[in-house]
Coordinates of C-alpha atoms and ligand atoms in Angstrom, one line a residue:
X7 CA -65.9 -19.5 -29.8
X8 CA -63.4 -17.5 -27.7
X9 CA -59.7 -16.7 -28.1
X10 CA -57.9 -19.4 -26.2
X11 CA -55.5 -17.0 -24.5
X12 CA -58.3 -14.6 -23.5
X13 CA -61.8 -15.8 -22.7
X14 CA -63.1 -12.2 -22.9
X15 CA -62.5 -12.1 -26.6
X16 CA -65.3 -13.8 -28.5
X17 CA -65.4 -14.5 -32.2
X18 CA -68.6 -12.7 -33.1
X19 CA -68.4 -9.8 -30.7
X20 CA -67.8 -6.2 -31.8
X21 CA -64.2 -5.1 -31.3
X22 CA -62.3 -2.1 -32.2
X23 CA -58.6 -2.6 -32.9
X24 CA -57.8 0.9 -31.8
X25 CA -54.2 1.3 -32.9
X26 CA -54.9 -0.1 -36.3
X27 CA -58.3 1.7 -36.6
X28 CA -60.1 -1.5 -37.6
X29 CA -63.5 -2.4 -36.4
X30 CA -65.0 -5.9 -36.7
X31 CA -68.4 -4.4 -37.4
X32 CA -67.2 -2.3 -40.3
X33 CA -64.8 -4.8 -42.0
X34 CA -65.3 -8.4 -42.8
X35 CA -62.1 -9.7 -41.2
X36 CA -62.7 -13.3 -42.4
X37 CA -63.2 -12.2 -46.0
X38 CA -60.2 -9.8 -46.0
X39 CA -57.6 -11.8 -44.1
X40 CA -58.6 -15.5 -43.8
X41 CA -55.9 -16.6 -46.3
X42 CA -53.1 -15.0 -44.3
X43 CA -50.2 -17.4 -43.7
X44 CA -47.4 -15.0 -42.9
X45 CA -47.2 -11.8 -40.9
X46 CA -44.1 -9.8 -41.6
X47 CA -43.3 -6.9 -39.2
X48 CA -40.5 -4.3 -39.1
X49 CA -39.8 -1.1 -37.3
X50 CA -40.5 1.7 -39.8
X51 CA -43.7 2.3 -41.7
X52 CA -41.9 3.5 -44.8
X53 CA -39.7 0.4 -44.9
X54 CA -42.8 -1.8 -44.5
X55 CA -44.6 0.0 -47.3
X56 CA -41.6 -0.7 -49.5
X57 CA -41.7 -4.3 -48.5
X58 CA -45.5 -4.5 -49.2
X59 CA -44.8 -3.1 -52.7
X60 CA -42.0 -5.6 -53.2
X61 CA -44.0 -8.6 -52.0
X62 CA -47.1 -7.6 -54.0
X63 CA -45.0 -7.4 -57.2
X64 CA -43.1 -10.6 -56.5
X65 CA -46.1 -12.7 -55.3
X66 CA -49.0 -11.4 -57.2
X67 CA -47.6 -9.2 -60.1
X68 CA -49.5 -6.3 -58.7
X69 CA -47.7 -2.9 -59.0
X70 CA -50.5 -0.7 -57.7
X71 CA -50.1 1.3 -54.4
X72 CA -51.0 -1.2 -51.7
X73 CA -54.1 -0.5 -49.5
X74 CA -53.1 0.6 -46.0
X75 CA -55.8 -1.0 -43.8
X76 CA -54.6 1.2 -40.9
X77 CA -54.8 4.5 -42.8
X78 CA -57.1 6.0 -40.2
X79 CA -54.3 6.2 -37.7
X80 CA -50.6 7.2 -37.9
X81 CA -49.5 4.7 -35.2
X82 CA -49.0 1.8 -37.5
X83 CA -49.4 0.7 -41.1
X84 CA -51.0 -2.5 -42.3
X85 CA -50.8 -4.0 -45.8
X86 CA -51.6 -7.3 -47.4
X87 CA -49.7 -9.0 -50.3
X88 CA -51.2 -12.3 -51.2
X89 CA -51.0 -14.5 -48.1
X90 CA -48.6 -12.0 -46.3
X91 CA -49.8 -9.4 -43.8
X92 CA -47.4 -6.6 -43.4
X93 CA -47.2 -4.1 -40.5
X94 CA -44.7 -1.8 -38.8
X95 CA -44.1 -2.1 -35.0
X96 CA -42.1 1.0 -34.2
X97 CA -39.1 0.9 -31.9
X98 CA -38.9 -1.4 -28.8
X99 CA -41.0 -4.0 -27.2
X100 CA -43.6 -1.6 -25.7
X101 CA -44.6 -0.5 -29.2
X102 CA -44.3 -4.0 -30.6
X103 CA -46.6 -5.4 -27.9
X104 CA -49.4 -3.1 -28.9
X105 CA -49.4 -4.0 -32.5
X106 CA -48.9 -7.7 -31.8
X107 CA -52.0 -7.8 -29.5
X108 CA -54.1 -6.3 -32.2
X109 CA -52.6 -8.5 -35.0
X110 CA -53.3 -11.6 -32.9
X111 CA -56.9 -10.5 -32.5
X112 CA -57.2 -9.7 -36.2
X113 CA -56.0 -13.3 -37.0
X114 CA -58.5 -14.7 -34.6
X115 CA -61.4 -12.8 -36.0
X116 CA -60.3 -13.7 -39.5
X117 CA -60.1 -17.4 -38.3
X118 CA -56.5 -17.8 -39.7
X119 CA -54.5 -20.9 -38.9
X120 CA -50.8 -21.9 -39.0
X121 CA -49.5 -18.4 -39.3
X122 CA -45.8 -17.7 -39.1
X123 CA -44.5 -14.3 -37.8
X124 CA -41.3 -12.9 -39.3
X125 CA -39.6 -9.8 -37.9
X126 CA -37.6 -8.2 -40.7
X127 CA -35.3 -5.7 -38.9
X128 CA -32.1 -3.9 -38.5
X129 CA -29.6 -4.5 -35.8
X130 CA -26.1 -3.9 -34.6
X131 CA -23.7 -6.7 -35.4
X132 CA -21.2 -8.1 -32.9
X133 CA -18.1 -9.4 -34.8
X134 CA -20.0 -9.8 -38.1
X135 CA -19.5 -7.4 -40.9
X136 CA -22.2 -4.7 -41.6
X137 CA -24.7 -5.9 -44.2
X138 CA -24.9 -9.4 -42.8
X139 CA -28.4 -10.9 -42.4
X140 CA -28.7 -12.5 -39.0
X141 CA -31.2 -15.3 -38.3
X142 CA -31.8 -15.5 -34.5
X143 CA -31.5 -19.0 -33.0
X144 CA -31.5 -17.8 -29.3
X145 CA -32.7 -14.6 -27.7
X146 CA -31.3 -13.2 -24.5
X147 CA -31.9 -10.0 -22.5
X148 CA -29.3 -7.5 -21.4
X149 CA -28.2 -9.7 -18.5
X150 CA -27.6 -12.5 -21.1
X151 CA -30.5 -14.6 -19.8
X152 CA -33.1 -16.1 -22.2
X153 CA -35.8 -14.4 -20.2
X154 CA -38.4 -11.7 -21.3
X155 CA -39.5 -9.6 -18.3
X156 CA -42.8 -7.8 -18.4
X157 CA -45.4 -6.3 -16.0
X158 CA -48.8 -7.8 -15.3
X159 CA -51.3 -6.3 -12.8
X160 CA -48.4 -4.5 -11.0
X161 CA -46.2 -7.6 -10.8
X162 CA -43.1 -8.4 -12.8
X163 CA -43.3 -11.6 -14.8
X164 CA -40.2 -13.3 -16.0
X165 CA -41.0 -15.5 -18.9
X166 CA -38.5 -17.8 -20.6
X167 CA -38.0 -17.1 -24.3
X168 CA -38.5 -19.8 -26.9
X169 CA -37.0 -19.6 -30.4
X170 CA -38.3 -22.2 -32.9
X171 CA -34.9 -23.6 -34.0
X172 CA -36.5 -25.7 -36.8
X173 CA -38.0 -22.6 -38.3
X174 CA -34.7 -20.7 -37.9
X175 CA -32.9 -23.6 -39.6
X176 CA -35.4 -23.7 -42.4
X177 CA -35.0 -20.0 -43.2
X178 CA -31.2 -20.2 -42.9
X179 CA -31.0 -23.3 -45.1
X180 CA -33.2 -21.9 -47.8
X181 CA -31.1 -18.7 -48.2
X182 CA -27.6 -19.5 -47.1
X183 CA -26.3 -20.0 -50.6
X184 CA -27.6 -16.8 -52.0
X185 CA -27.1 -14.3 -49.2
X186 CA -24.5 -13.3 -46.6
X187 CA -26.4 -14.8 -43.7
X188 CA -25.3 -15.9 -40.2
X189 CA -27.1 -17.7 -37.4
X190 CA -26.6 -16.9 -33.7
X191 CA -27.8 -15.5 -30.4
X192 CA -29.5 -12.1 -30.4
X193 CA -29.3 -9.8 -27.4
X194 CA -32.5 -7.8 -27.1
X195 CA -32.7 -4.7 -24.9
X196 CA -35.0 -1.7 -24.2
X197 CA -32.6 1.1 -25.1
X198 CA -30.5 2.0 -28.1
X199 CA -27.8 3.8 -26.1
X200 CA -26.8 2.7 -22.6
X201 CA -28.3 -0.8 -22.7
X202 CA -26.3 -1.4 -25.9
X203 CA -23.2 0.1 -24.4
X204 CA -23.0 3.0 -26.8
X205 CA -20.7 5.9 -25.9
X206 CA -22.6 8.5 -28.0
X207 CA -25.9 8.9 -26.2
X208 CA -26.7 12.1 -24.2
X209 CA -26.3 9.9 -21.0
X210 CA -23.2 7.9 -20.5
X211 CA -21.0 7.5 -17.4
X212 CA -18.7 4.7 -18.6
X213 CA -15.7 4.5 -20.9
X214 CA -14.4 2.7 -24.0
X215 CA -12.9 -0.1 -21.9
X216 CA -16.2 -0.8 -20.1
X217 CA -18.0 -0.9 -23.5
X218 CA -15.4 -3.3 -24.9
X219 CA -15.7 -5.5 -21.8
X220 CA -19.5 -5.6 -22.3
X221 CA -19.2 -6.4 -26.0
X222 CA -16.6 -9.1 -25.3
X223 CA -19.0 -10.7 -22.7
X224 CA -21.7 -10.7 -25.4
X225 CA -19.4 -12.3 -27.9
X226 CA -18.3 -15.0 -25.4
X227 CA -22.0 -15.9 -25.0
X228 CA -22.4 -16.4 -28.7
X229 CA -24.2 -13.1 -29.3
X230 CA -23.8 -11.9 -32.9
X231 CA -26.4 -9.0 -32.9
X232 CA -28.2 -6.6 -30.7
X233 CA -31.6 -5.0 -31.2
X234 CA -34.8 -4.0 -29.3
X235 CA -37.8 -6.3 -30.1
X236 CA -36.6 -9.9 -30.4
X237 CA -37.4 -11.0 -26.9
X238 CA -40.9 -9.6 -27.0
X239 CA -41.5 -11.1 -30.4
X240 CA -40.5 -14.6 -29.4
X241 CA -42.3 -14.4 -26.0
X242 CA -45.7 -13.0 -27.3
X243 CA -45.8 -15.3 -30.3
X244 CA -45.0 -18.4 -28.2
X245 CA -47.7 -17.4 -25.6
X246 CA -50.4 -17.3 -28.3
X247 CA -49.1 -20.3 -30.2
X248 CA -47.6 -18.8 -33.4
X249 CA -44.2 -19.7 -34.8
X250 CA -41.9 -16.8 -35.1
X251 CA -38.5 -16.0 -36.5
X252 CA -36.3 -12.9 -36.7
X253 CA -34.3 -11.9 -39.8
X254 CA -32.3 -8.8 -39.1
X255 CA -29.6 -7.1 -41.1
X256 CA -26.6 -5.6 -39.2
X257 CA -26.0 -2.0 -40.1
X258 CA -22.9 -1.6 -38.0
X259 CA -20.2 -3.9 -36.5
X260 CA -20.1 -2.8 -32.8
X261 CA -16.6 -4.2 -32.4
X262 CA -15.5 -1.4 -34.6
X263 CA -17.9 1.5 -34.3
X264 CA -21.2 2.7 -32.7
X265 CA -22.7 4.7 -35.4
X266 CA -24.0 3.2 -38.7
X267 CA -22.6 4.7 -42.0
X268 CA -24.3 7.9 -43.1
X269 CA -24.3 6.7 -46.7
X270 CA -28.1 6.4 -46.9
X271 CA -28.0 4.4 -50.2
X272 CA -25.8 1.7 -48.6
X273 CA -28.2 1.5 -45.6
X274 CA -31.2 1.3 -47.9
X275 CA -29.7 -1.6 -49.9
X276 CA -28.8 -3.4 -46.6
X277 CA -32.4 -2.9 -45.3
X278 CA -33.7 -4.7 -48.3
X279 CA -31.7 -7.8 -47.7
X280 CA -34.2 -9.3 -45.1
X281 CA -36.9 -8.7 -47.7
X282 CA -35.2 -11.0 -50.2
X283 CA -34.6 -13.6 -47.5
X284 CA -38.2 -13.5 -46.4
X285 CA -39.4 -13.7 -50.1
X286 CA -37.2 -16.8 -50.7
X287 CA -38.5 -18.5 -47.5
X288 CA -42.1 -17.6 -48.1
X289 CA -41.9 -18.8 -51.8
X290 CA -40.4 -22.1 -50.5
X291 CA -43.6 -22.6 -48.4
X292 CA -46.2 -21.7 -51.0
Ligands
R2B456 C1 -33.1 -1.8 -34.5 O1 -33.1 -0.5 -34.9 C2 -34.1 0.3 -34.2 C3 -33.3 1.4 -33.4 O2 -32.6 2.2 -34.3 C4 -34.7 -0.7 -33.3 O3 -36.1 -0.9 -33.6 C5 -34.0 -1.9 -33.5 O4 -34.3 -3.0 -32.8

Protein backbone atom coordinates (compact mmCIF):
# COMPACT_ATOMS: atom_id res chain seq x y z
CA UNK A 1 0.00 0.00 0.00
CA UNK A 2 1.19 3.53 -0.71
CA UNK A 3 0.27 6.95 0.64
CA UNK A 4 -2.44 8.24 -1.70
CA UNK A 5 -0.88 11.72 -1.89
CA UNK A 6 2.64 10.38 -2.55
CA UNK A 7 3.27 7.12 -4.42
CA UNK A 8 6.90 7.17 -3.24
CA UNK A 9 5.80 6.49 0.35
CA UNK A 10 5.07 2.80 0.92
CA UNK A 11 3.58 1.28 4.04
CA UNK A 12 6.28 -1.24 4.84
CA UNK A 13 9.31 0.77 3.77
CA UNK A 14 11.95 2.12 6.15
CA UNK A 15 11.48 5.80 6.76
CA UNK A 16 13.08 8.28 9.08
CA UNK A 17 10.90 11.16 10.22
CA UNK A 18 13.91 13.39 10.61
CA UNK A 19 12.44 16.36 12.52
CA UNK A 20 10.64 14.06 14.96
CA UNK A 21 13.61 11.67 15.18
CA UNK A 22 11.33 8.66 14.67
CA UNK A 23 12.24 5.66 12.55
CA UNK A 24 9.77 3.10 11.24
CA UNK A 25 12.37 0.36 11.73
CA UNK A 26 12.90 1.22 15.41
CA UNK A 27 9.36 1.97 16.59
CA UNK A 28 6.19 0.02 15.84
CA UNK A 29 4.09 2.95 14.64
CA UNK A 30 0.94 0.86 14.33
CA UNK A 31 1.21 -0.41 17.90
CA UNK A 32 2.02 3.01 19.36
CA UNK A 33 -0.32 5.24 17.37
CA UNK A 34 -3.07 3.24 15.64
CA UNK A 35 -5.77 4.45 18.08
CA UNK A 36 -5.08 8.16 17.39
CA UNK A 37 -8.24 10.06 16.46
CA UNK A 38 -7.15 13.65 17.12
CA UNK A 39 -3.94 15.54 16.48
CA UNK A 40 -3.63 18.73 18.51
CA UNK A 41 -0.88 21.14 17.52
CA UNK A 42 0.22 24.51 18.82
CA UNK A 43 3.22 26.79 18.52
CA UNK A 44 5.26 26.37 21.68
CA UNK A 45 6.72 23.09 22.98
CA UNK A 46 6.20 24.12 26.62
CA UNK A 47 2.54 24.93 26.03
CA UNK A 48 2.01 21.62 24.25
CA UNK A 49 3.68 19.71 27.10
CA UNK A 50 1.25 21.45 29.44
CA UNK A 51 -1.60 20.43 27.16
CA UNK A 52 -0.32 16.84 27.06
CA UNK A 53 -0.30 16.71 30.88
CA UNK A 54 -3.77 18.26 31.02
CA UNK A 55 -5.22 15.82 28.48
CA UNK A 56 -3.56 12.78 30.05
CA UNK A 57 -5.04 13.66 33.42
CA UNK A 58 -8.48 14.47 32.02
CA UNK A 59 -8.79 11.55 29.58
CA UNK A 60 -6.82 8.78 31.25
CA UNK A 61 -6.27 9.88 34.87
CA UNK A 62 -2.52 9.58 34.27
CA UNK A 63 -0.48 12.26 36.07
CA UNK A 64 2.99 10.97 35.15
CA UNK A 65 5.35 13.02 32.97
CA UNK A 66 4.24 12.22 29.40
CA UNK A 67 6.68 10.46 27.06
CA UNK A 68 8.15 12.81 24.47
CA UNK A 69 8.42 10.62 21.37
CA UNK A 70 10.53 13.31 19.69
CA UNK A 71 12.99 13.70 22.55
CA UNK A 72 15.95 12.95 20.25
CA UNK A 73 15.49 16.34 18.63
CA UNK A 74 14.82 19.85 19.87
CA UNK A 75 12.89 20.85 16.73
CA UNK A 76 9.50 19.60 17.88
CA UNK A 77 7.90 17.68 20.73
CA UNK A 78 5.44 14.81 20.37
CA UNK A 79 3.19 13.35 23.08
CA UNK A 80 0.19 11.06 23.21
CA UNK A 81 -2.74 11.22 25.64
CA UNK A 82 -5.24 8.44 24.97
CA UNK A 83 -6.42 8.92 21.36
CA UNK A 84 -4.87 12.40 21.13
CA UNK A 85 -1.49 13.03 19.54
CA UNK A 86 0.07 16.33 20.59
CA UNK A 87 2.89 18.24 18.90
CA UNK A 88 4.22 21.77 18.62
CA UNK A 89 4.62 23.43 15.23
CA UNK A 90 6.78 26.50 15.93
CA UNK A 91 5.98 29.88 14.40
CA UNK A 92 4.66 30.28 10.87
CA UNK A 93 3.66 28.06 7.98
CA UNK A 94 7.20 27.02 7.01
CA UNK A 95 7.75 25.38 10.39
CA UNK A 96 4.18 24.03 10.43
CA UNK A 97 4.62 22.42 7.00
CA UNK A 98 7.59 20.33 8.19
CA UNK A 99 5.87 18.84 11.22
CA UNK A 100 2.60 18.32 9.29
CA UNK A 101 4.36 16.31 6.56
CA UNK A 102 5.93 14.08 9.21
CA UNK A 103 2.73 13.75 11.24
CA UNK A 104 0.78 12.80 8.09
CA UNK A 105 3.35 10.08 7.36
CA UNK A 106 3.26 8.90 10.98
CA UNK A 107 -0.54 8.51 10.75
CA UNK A 108 -0.16 6.62 7.46
CA UNK A 109 2.43 4.19 8.88
CA UNK A 110 0.25 3.74 11.98
CA UNK A 111 -2.75 3.08 9.66
CA UNK A 112 -4.95 5.60 11.46
CA UNK A 113 -8.27 6.70 10.00
CA UNK A 114 -10.77 9.53 10.48
CA UNK A 115 -8.29 11.73 12.30
CA UNK A 116 -9.20 15.34 13.11
CA UNK A 117 -6.50 18.02 13.35
CA UNK A 118 -6.97 20.88 15.81
CA UNK A 119 -4.62 23.84 16.01
CA UNK A 120 -4.74 25.31 19.51
CA UNK A 121 -3.15 28.70 19.18
CA UNK A 122 -2.79 32.28 20.17
CA UNK A 123 -3.67 35.21 17.91
CA UNK A 124 -4.38 38.92 17.75
CA UNK A 125 -8.06 39.81 17.91
CA UNK A 126 -9.72 42.37 15.66
CA UNK A 127 -12.57 44.00 17.57
CA UNK A 128 -12.94 41.13 20.04
CA UNK A 129 -11.74 41.47 23.61
CA UNK A 130 -8.47 39.82 24.63
CA UNK A 131 -9.06 36.34 26.05
CA UNK A 132 -11.76 35.46 23.50
CA UNK A 133 -11.44 32.00 21.92
CA UNK A 134 -11.90 32.26 18.14
CA UNK A 135 -13.08 29.30 16.05
CA UNK A 136 -12.13 29.95 12.43
CA UNK A 137 -14.88 29.54 9.85
CA UNK A 138 -12.95 31.06 6.91
CA UNK A 139 -9.23 31.67 6.39
CA UNK A 140 -7.80 34.43 4.19
CA UNK A 141 -4.29 35.63 3.35
CA UNK A 142 -2.88 39.14 3.81
CA UNK A 143 -4.61 40.23 0.58
CA UNK A 144 -7.86 38.99 2.12
CA UNK A 145 -8.21 36.17 -0.40
CA UNK A 146 -9.00 32.59 0.70
CA UNK A 147 -5.83 31.37 -1.01
CA UNK A 148 -2.72 29.65 0.34
CA UNK A 149 0.34 30.33 -1.77
CA UNK A 150 3.33 27.98 -1.73
CA UNK A 151 6.30 26.99 -3.88
CA UNK A 152 6.62 23.65 -5.72
CA UNK A 153 9.56 22.85 -8.04
CA UNK A 154 10.35 26.54 -8.39
CA UNK A 155 6.77 27.49 -9.27
CA UNK A 156 4.27 29.36 -7.16
CA UNK A 157 1.06 27.44 -6.50
CA UNK A 158 -2.05 29.25 -5.35
CA UNK A 159 -4.34 26.81 -3.65
CA UNK A 160 -7.83 27.74 -2.41
CA UNK A 161 -8.30 27.17 1.32
CA UNK A 162 -11.08 25.02 2.60
CA UNK A 163 -12.45 25.28 6.16
CA UNK A 164 -14.79 22.51 7.27
CA UNK A 165 -17.73 24.60 8.46
CA UNK A 166 -19.56 21.59 9.94
CA UNK A 167 -16.57 20.85 12.16
CA UNK A 168 -16.19 24.54 13.11
CA UNK A 169 -19.91 24.67 14.00
CA UNK A 170 -19.69 21.48 15.99
CA UNK A 171 -16.82 22.85 18.08
CA UNK A 172 -18.53 26.20 18.52
CA UNK A 173 -21.85 24.65 19.53
CA UNK A 174 -20.34 22.29 22.03
CA UNK A 175 -18.56 25.04 23.96
CA UNK A 176 -20.43 28.30 23.34
CA UNK A 177 -22.37 28.14 26.62
CA UNK A 178 -19.28 27.59 28.77
CA UNK A 179 -16.63 29.77 27.18
CA UNK A 180 -16.19 33.23 25.69
CA UNK A 181 -16.03 32.01 22.08
CA UNK A 182 -16.54 33.74 18.73
CA UNK A 183 -16.68 32.42 15.18
CA UNK A 184 -15.31 34.34 12.21
CA UNK A 185 -12.73 34.84 9.51
CA UNK A 186 -9.03 34.45 10.32
CA UNK A 187 -6.37 36.40 8.42
CA UNK A 188 -3.20 34.34 8.24
CA UNK A 189 0.13 35.93 7.26
CA UNK A 190 3.86 35.14 7.24
CA UNK A 191 5.11 37.87 9.55
CA UNK A 192 4.25 39.02 13.07
CA UNK A 193 5.14 42.67 12.40
CA UNK A 194 4.68 44.36 9.00
CA UNK A 195 2.22 41.82 7.58
CA UNK A 196 0.05 42.32 10.65
CA UNK A 197 0.36 46.11 10.39
CA UNK A 198 2.25 46.50 13.66
CA UNK A 199 4.08 49.75 14.32
CA UNK A 200 6.55 48.31 16.82
CA UNK A 201 8.80 46.08 14.63
CA UNK A 202 12.37 47.08 13.77
CA UNK A 203 11.14 47.70 10.22
CA UNK A 204 8.20 50.00 9.65
CA UNK A 205 7.70 52.78 7.10
CA UNK A 206 3.99 53.45 7.62
CA UNK A 207 1.97 55.30 10.24
CA UNK A 208 -0.89 54.84 12.71
CA UNK A 209 -3.51 55.93 10.14
CA UNK A 210 -2.21 53.33 7.59
CA UNK A 211 -2.44 50.65 10.25
CA UNK A 212 -5.96 51.73 11.21
CA UNK A 213 -7.02 51.64 7.51
CA UNK A 214 -5.65 48.10 7.22
CA UNK A 215 -7.34 46.87 10.40
CA UNK A 216 -10.60 48.51 9.27
CA UNK A 217 -10.35 46.71 5.89
CA UNK A 218 -9.90 43.44 7.76
CA UNK A 219 -12.92 44.16 9.93
CA UNK A 220 -15.06 45.04 6.91
CA UNK A 221 -14.24 41.59 5.49
CA UNK A 222 -15.39 39.84 8.69
CA UNK A 223 -11.87 39.15 10.01
CA UNK A 224 -11.86 38.76 13.80
CA UNK A 225 -8.33 37.45 14.32
CA UNK A 226 -4.85 37.33 12.77
CA UNK A 227 -2.20 34.68 13.13
CA UNK A 228 0.48 32.85 11.15
CA UNK A 229 -0.42 29.20 10.53
CA UNK A 230 -4.13 28.89 9.73
CA UNK A 231 -3.92 28.99 5.94
CA UNK A 232 -1.22 26.32 5.88
CA UNK A 233 -3.12 24.13 8.32
CA UNK A 234 -6.32 24.19 6.29
CA UNK A 235 -4.57 23.77 2.97
CA UNK A 236 -2.27 20.87 3.94
CA UNK A 237 -4.96 18.98 5.87
CA UNK A 238 -7.41 19.35 3.00
CA UNK A 239 -4.85 18.09 0.48
CA UNK A 240 -4.23 14.89 2.44
CA UNK A 241 -7.89 14.46 3.39
CA UNK A 242 -7.96 15.20 7.11
CA UNK A 243 -10.55 17.44 8.75
CA UNK A 244 -9.06 20.44 10.50
CA UNK A 245 -10.17 23.26 12.76
CA UNK A 246 -8.50 26.16 14.48
CA UNK A 247 -9.20 27.23 18.05
CA UNK A 248 -7.11 30.31 18.88
CA UNK A 249 -7.29 32.63 21.86
CA UNK A 250 -6.83 36.37 21.28
CA UNK A 251 -4.08 37.83 23.45
CA UNK A 252 -4.57 41.42 22.31
CA UNK A 253 -7.31 43.49 20.64
CA UNK A 254 -5.52 45.08 17.68
CA UNK A 255 -8.10 47.87 17.47
CA UNK A 256 -6.73 49.10 20.77
CA UNK A 257 -3.08 47.99 20.98
CA UNK A 258 -0.25 46.05 19.28
CA UNK A 259 1.52 44.50 22.25
CA UNK A 260 -0.08 41.85 24.48
CA UNK A 261 -0.19 42.45 28.23
CA UNK A 262 3.05 41.75 30.08
CA UNK A 263 1.10 40.12 32.92
CA UNK A 264 2.34 36.62 32.29
CA UNK A 265 -0.22 34.94 34.57
CA UNK A 266 -3.05 36.51 32.59
CA UNK A 267 -1.55 35.28 29.29
CA UNK A 268 -1.02 31.80 30.75
CA UNK A 269 -4.68 31.58 31.80
CA UNK A 270 -5.81 32.77 28.33
CA UNK A 271 -3.52 30.23 26.64
CA UNK A 272 -5.29 27.43 28.49
CA UNK A 273 -8.71 28.38 27.19
CA UNK A 274 -8.28 26.53 23.84
CA UNK A 275 -7.20 23.47 25.90
CA UNK A 276 -10.57 23.44 27.64
CA UNK A 277 -12.51 23.95 24.42
CA UNK A 278 -10.57 21.12 22.76
CA UNK A 279 -11.16 18.81 25.74
CA UNK A 280 -14.89 19.50 25.70
CA UNK A 281 -15.08 18.86 21.95
CA UNK A 282 -12.93 15.71 22.08
CA UNK A 283 -14.96 14.34 25.00
CA UNK A 284 -18.14 14.93 23.02
CA UNK A 285 -16.74 12.69 20.23
CA UNK A 286 -15.48 9.80 22.39
C1 LIG B 1 0.48 33.43 16.99
O1 LIG B 1 1.48 33.69 17.88
C2 LIG B 1 2.74 33.40 17.26
C3 LIG B 1 3.55 34.65 17.13
O2 LIG B 1 3.80 35.24 18.39
C4 LIG B 1 2.41 32.75 15.95
O3 LIG B 1 2.68 31.38 15.94
C5 LIG B 1 0.97 32.93 15.86
O4 LIG B 1 0.26 32.49 14.82
